mmCIF file of N, CA and C in Angstrom:
data_model
loop_
_atom_site.group_PDB
_atom_site.id
_atom_site.type_symbol
_atom_site.label_atom_id
_atom_site.label_comp_id
_atom_site.label_asym_id
_atom_site.label_seq_id
_atom_site.Cartn_x
_atom_site.Cartn_y
_atom_site.Cartn_z
ATOM 1 N N MET A 6 -95.375 85.061 5.451
ATOM 2 C CA MET A 6 -95.994 86.269 4.592
ATOM 3 C C MET A 6 -94.998 87.068 4.159
ATOM 4 N N ALA A 7 -95.012 87.668 2.920
ATOM 5 C CA ALA A 7 -94.083 88.802 2.416
ATOM 6 C C ALA A 7 -94.404 90.031 3.073
ATOM 7 N N LYS A 8 -93.456 90.953 3.225
ATOM 8 C CA LYS A 8 -93.635 92.113 3.821
ATOM 9 C C LYS A 8 -93.919 93.197 2.552
ATOM 10 N N THR A 9 -94.853 93.809 2.481
ATOM 11 C CA THR A 9 -95.108 94.953 1.538
ATOM 12 C C THR A 9 -94.624 96.452 1.926
ATOM 13 N N ILE A 10 -93.679 96.845 0.949
ATOM 14 C CA ILE A 10 -93.069 98.176 1.144
ATOM 15 C C ILE A 10 -93.520 99.149 0.235
ATOM 16 N N ILE A 11 -94.232 100.284 0.634
ATOM 17 C CA ILE A 11 -94.753 101.178 -0.167
ATOM 18 C C ILE A 11 -93.678 102.417 -0.178
ATOM 19 N N ILE A 12 -93.177 102.627 -1.659
ATOM 20 C CA ILE A 12 -92.082 103.739 -1.709
ATOM 21 C C ILE A 12 -92.928 104.830 -2.276
ATOM 22 N N LYS A 13 -92.607 105.833 -1.883
ATOM 23 C CA LYS A 13 -93.144 107.190 -2.298
ATOM 24 C C LYS A 13 -92.111 107.677 -3.345
ATOM 25 N N ARG A 14 -92.547 108.204 -4.743
ATOM 26 C CA ARG A 14 -91.700 108.728 -5.461
ATOM 27 C C ARG A 14 -91.480 110.271 -5.031
ATOM 28 N N THR A 15 -90.139 110.433 -4.658
ATOM 29 C CA THR A 15 -89.722 111.945 -4.255
ATOM 30 C C THR A 15 -88.455 112.352 -5.254
ATOM 31 N N SER A 16 -88.571 113.735 -5.151
ATOM 32 C CA SER A 16 -87.366 114.478 -5.871
ATOM 33 C C SER A 16 -86.957 115.587 -5.028
ATOM 34 N N LEU A 17 -85.505 115.829 -5.522
ATOM 35 C CA LEU A 17 -84.840 116.989 -4.723
ATOM 36 C C LEU A 17 -85.410 118.238 -5.480
ATOM 37 N N PRO A 18 -85.538 119.653 -4.775
ATOM 38 C CA PRO A 18 -85.667 120.681 -5.516
ATOM 39 C C PRO A 18 -84.588 121.065 -6.413
ATOM 40 N N ASP A 19 -84.532 121.831 -7.279
ATOM 41 C CA ASP A 19 -83.433 122.349 -8.102
ATOM 42 C C ASP A 19 -82.417 122.813 -7.345
ATOM 43 N N PHE A 20 -82.617 123.831 -6.150
ATOM 44 C CA PHE A 20 -81.503 124.353 -5.442
ATOM 45 C C PHE A 20 -81.826 123.972 -4.107
ATOM 46 N N LEU A 21 -80.849 123.451 -3.495
ATOM 47 C CA LEU A 21 -81.072 123.115 -2.081
ATOM 48 C C LEU A 21 -80.427 124.344 -1.231
ATOM 49 N N PRO A 22 -80.996 124.352 0.064
ATOM 50 C CA PRO A 22 -80.873 125.720 0.730
ATOM 51 C C PRO A 22 -79.481 125.812 1.027
ATOM 52 N N HIS A 23 -79.147 127.058 1.616
ATOM 53 C CA HIS A 23 -77.817 127.591 2.065
ATOM 54 C C HIS A 23 -77.520 126.567 3.393
ATOM 55 N N GLY A 24 -76.308 126.035 3.184
ATOM 56 C CA GLY A 24 -75.957 125.367 4.329
ATOM 57 C C GLY A 24 -76.102 124.012 4.422
ATOM 58 N N TRP A 25 -76.445 123.430 3.300
ATOM 59 C CA TRP A 25 -77.219 122.264 3.161
ATOM 60 C C TRP A 25 -76.032 121.124 3.461
ATOM 61 N N LYS A 26 -74.780 121.342 2.781
ATOM 62 C CA LYS A 26 -73.707 120.489 3.163
ATOM 63 C C LYS A 26 -73.507 120.057 4.698
ATOM 64 N N ALA A 27 -73.231 121.158 5.166
ATOM 65 C CA ALA A 27 -72.926 121.370 6.769
ATOM 66 C C ALA A 27 -74.115 120.332 7.440
ATOM 67 N N GLU A 28 -75.399 120.633 7.292
ATOM 68 C CA GLU A 28 -76.380 120.044 7.881
ATOM 69 C C GLU A 28 -76.165 118.636 7.753
ATOM 70 N N VAL A 29 -75.973 118.005 6.220
ATOM 71 C CA VAL A 29 -76.104 116.733 6.102
ATOM 72 C C VAL A 29 -74.868 116.236 6.574
ATOM 73 N N ALA A 30 -73.721 116.845 6.771
ATOM 74 C CA ALA A 30 -72.507 116.247 7.427
ATOM 75 C C ALA A 30 -72.764 116.065 8.692
ATOM 76 N N ARG A 31 -73.528 116.997 9.295
ATOM 77 C CA ARG A 31 -73.651 116.881 10.939
ATOM 78 C C ARG A 31 -74.705 115.681 11.153
ATOM 79 N N THR A 32 -75.752 115.434 10.219
ATOM 80 C CA THR A 32 -76.444 114.302 10.401
ATOM 81 C C THR A 32 -75.617 113.076 10.225
ATOM 82 N N LEU A 33 -74.809 112.959 9.157
ATOM 83 C CA LEU A 33 -74.033 111.738 9.025
ATOM 84 C C LEU A 33 -72.995 111.440 9.669
ATOM 85 N N GLY A 34 -72.398 112.440 10.450
ATOM 86 C CA GLY A 34 -71.186 112.490 11.306
ATOM 87 C C GLY A 34 -69.930 112.362 10.686
ATOM 88 N N VAL A 35 -70.028 113.058 9.259
ATOM 89 C CA VAL A 35 -68.792 113.297 8.582
ATOM 90 C C VAL A 35 -68.320 114.601 8.563
ATOM 91 N N HIS A 36 -67.282 114.990 7.850
ATOM 92 C CA HIS A 36 -66.759 116.375 7.727
ATOM 93 C C HIS A 36 -67.380 117.065 6.518
ATOM 94 N N ARG A 37 -67.725 118.069 6.412
ATOM 95 C CA ARG A 37 -68.275 118.778 5.333
ATOM 96 C C ARG A 37 -67.467 118.872 3.911
ATOM 97 N N ASN A 38 -66.197 118.650 4.036
ATOM 98 C CA ASN A 38 -65.392 118.516 2.878
ATOM 99 C C ASN A 38 -65.608 116.989 2.209
ATOM 100 N N THR A 39 -65.890 116.163 3.090
ATOM 101 C CA THR A 39 -66.132 114.871 2.892
ATOM 102 C C THR A 39 -67.349 114.559 2.011
ATOM 103 N N VAL A 40 -68.367 115.665 2.457
ATOM 104 C CA VAL A 40 -69.739 115.653 1.620
ATOM 105 C C VAL A 40 -69.313 116.136 0.200
ATOM 106 N N LYS A 41 -68.653 117.139 0.229
ATOM 107 C CA LYS A 41 -68.221 117.920 -1.043
ATOM 108 C C LYS A 41 -67.417 117.063 -2.062
ATOM 109 N N ASN A 42 -66.770 116.246 -1.384
ATOM 110 C CA ASN A 42 -65.889 115.331 -2.104
ATOM 111 C C ASN A 42 -66.770 114.175 -2.799
ATOM 112 N N ALA A 43 -67.614 113.599 -2.101
ATOM 113 C CA ALA A 43 -68.531 112.449 -2.509
ATOM 114 C C ALA A 43 -69.352 113.111 -3.683
ATOM 115 N N ILE A 44 -69.992 114.401 -3.558
ATOM 116 C CA ILE A 44 -70.805 114.837 -4.560
ATOM 117 C C ILE A 44 -70.294 115.106 -5.762
ATOM 118 N N GLU A 45 -69.018 115.377 -5.666
ATOM 119 C CA GLU A 45 -68.160 115.638 -6.938
ATOM 120 C C GLU A 45 -67.751 114.211 -7.776
ATOM 121 N N LEU A 46 -67.480 113.338 -6.852
ATOM 122 C CA LEU A 46 -67.388 112.095 -7.377
ATOM 123 C C LEU A 46 -68.409 111.285 -8.020
ATOM 124 N N GLY A 47 -69.863 111.603 -7.319
ATOM 125 C CA GLY A 47 -71.040 111.180 -7.782
ATOM 126 C C GLY A 47 -71.259 109.661 -7.818
ATOM 127 N N LYS A 48 -70.631 109.247 -6.904
ATOM 128 C CA LYS A 48 -70.817 107.476 -6.860
ATOM 129 C C LYS A 48 -70.403 107.011 -5.718
ATOM 130 N N GLY A 49 -70.880 105.975 -5.076
ATOM 131 C CA GLY A 49 -70.372 105.296 -3.873
ATOM 132 C C GLY A 49 -71.203 105.180 -2.845
ATOM 133 N N GLU A 50 -71.190 104.580 -1.699
ATOM 134 C CA GLU A 50 -72.033 104.357 -0.516
ATOM 135 C C GLU A 50 -72.353 105.608 0.048
ATOM 136 N N LEU A 51 -71.204 106.253 0.296
ATOM 137 C CA LEU A 51 -71.457 107.584 0.928
ATOM 138 C C LEU A 51 -72.398 108.782 0.172
ATOM 139 N N TYR A 52 -71.979 108.655 -0.981
ATOM 140 C CA TYR A 52 -72.996 109.332 -2.132
ATOM 141 C C TYR A 52 -74.382 109.060 -1.793
ATOM 142 N N GLU A 53 -74.540 107.729 -1.899
ATOM 143 C CA GLU A 53 -75.922 107.222 -1.765
ATOM 144 C C GLU A 53 -76.653 107.784 -0.287
ATOM 145 N N ARG A 54 -75.911 107.655 0.519
ATOM 146 C CA ARG A 54 -76.418 108.102 1.855
ATOM 147 C C ARG A 54 -76.711 109.595 1.726
ATOM 148 N N ILE A 55 -75.757 110.301 1.415
ATOM 149 C CA ILE A 55 -75.895 111.806 1.288
ATOM 150 C C ILE A 55 -77.293 112.161 0.493
ATOM 151 N N LYS A 56 -77.384 111.554 -0.534
ATOM 152 C CA LYS A 56 -78.849 111.537 -1.342
ATOM 153 C C LYS A 56 -79.980 111.218 -0.609
ATOM 154 N N GLN A 57 -79.938 110.109 0.196
ATOM 155 C CA GLN A 57 -81.163 109.798 1.103
ATOM 156 C C GLN A 57 -81.511 110.704 2.132
ATOM 157 N N VAL A 58 -80.283 111.164 2.749
ATOM 158 C CA VAL A 58 -80.620 112.346 3.865
ATOM 159 C C VAL A 58 -81.123 113.806 3.267
ATOM 160 N N ALA A 59 -80.517 113.956 2.129
ATOM 161 C CA ALA A 59 -81.206 115.246 1.492
ATOM 162 C C ALA A 59 -82.654 114.936 0.998
ATOM 163 N N ILE A 60 -82.806 113.791 0.465
ATOM 164 C CA ILE A 60 -84.398 113.641 0.064
ATOM 165 C C ILE A 60 -85.221 113.659 1.367
ATOM 166 N N GLN A 61 -84.748 112.942 2.436
ATOM 167 C CA GLN A 61 -85.589 112.955 3.475
ATOM 168 C C GLN A 61 -85.884 114.416 4.147
ATOM 169 N N LYS A 62 -84.914 115.215 4.095
ATOM 170 C CA LYS A 62 -84.901 116.561 4.570
ATOM 171 C C LYS A 62 -85.878 117.487 3.603
ATOM 172 N N TRP A 63 -85.373 117.460 2.489
ATOM 173 C CA TRP A 63 -85.847 118.654 1.541
ATOM 174 C C TRP A 63 -86.603 118.154 0.295
ATOM 175 N N GLY A 64 -86.736 116.784 0.363
ATOM 176 C CA GLY A 64 -87.588 116.129 -1.026
ATOM 177 C C GLY A 64 -89.038 116.732 -1.026
ATOM 178 N N LYS A 65 -89.296 116.317 -2.253
ATOM 179 C CA LYS A 65 -90.897 116.614 -2.527
ATOM 180 C C LYS A 65 -91.475 115.219 -3.042
ATOM 181 N N ILE A 66 -92.654 115.062 -2.555
ATOM 182 C CA ILE A 66 -93.601 113.817 -2.975
ATOM 183 C C ILE A 66 -93.903 114.420 -4.384
ATOM 184 N N GLU A 67 -93.524 113.322 -5.345
ATOM 185 C CA GLU A 67 -94.279 113.701 -6.699
ATOM 186 C C GLU A 67 -95.514 113.148 -6.969
ATOM 187 N N ASN A 68 -96.414 113.587 -7.414
ATOM 188 C CA ASN A 68 -97.759 112.966 -7.941
ATOM 189 C C ASN A 68 -97.754 112.437 -9.151
ATOM 190 N N ASP A 69 -98.210 110.993 -9.368
ATOM 191 C CA ASP A 69 -97.831 110.317 -10.754
ATOM 192 C C ASP A 69 -99.096 110.721 -11.359
#
């Protein structure tokens, strides 16, 4: 049988809280500047991981 995965639509707030880069870096085990560089680049595996962590911590569930 196939496994059904339900994905909830989430979005980030317009502004993330103060110190969000340091908290995400601590969660991922990387340096804060690495997070800054990945965000500036705007693509890549680390960028996607940063987005996922931020969505899990500060994301809001959208109502369709």
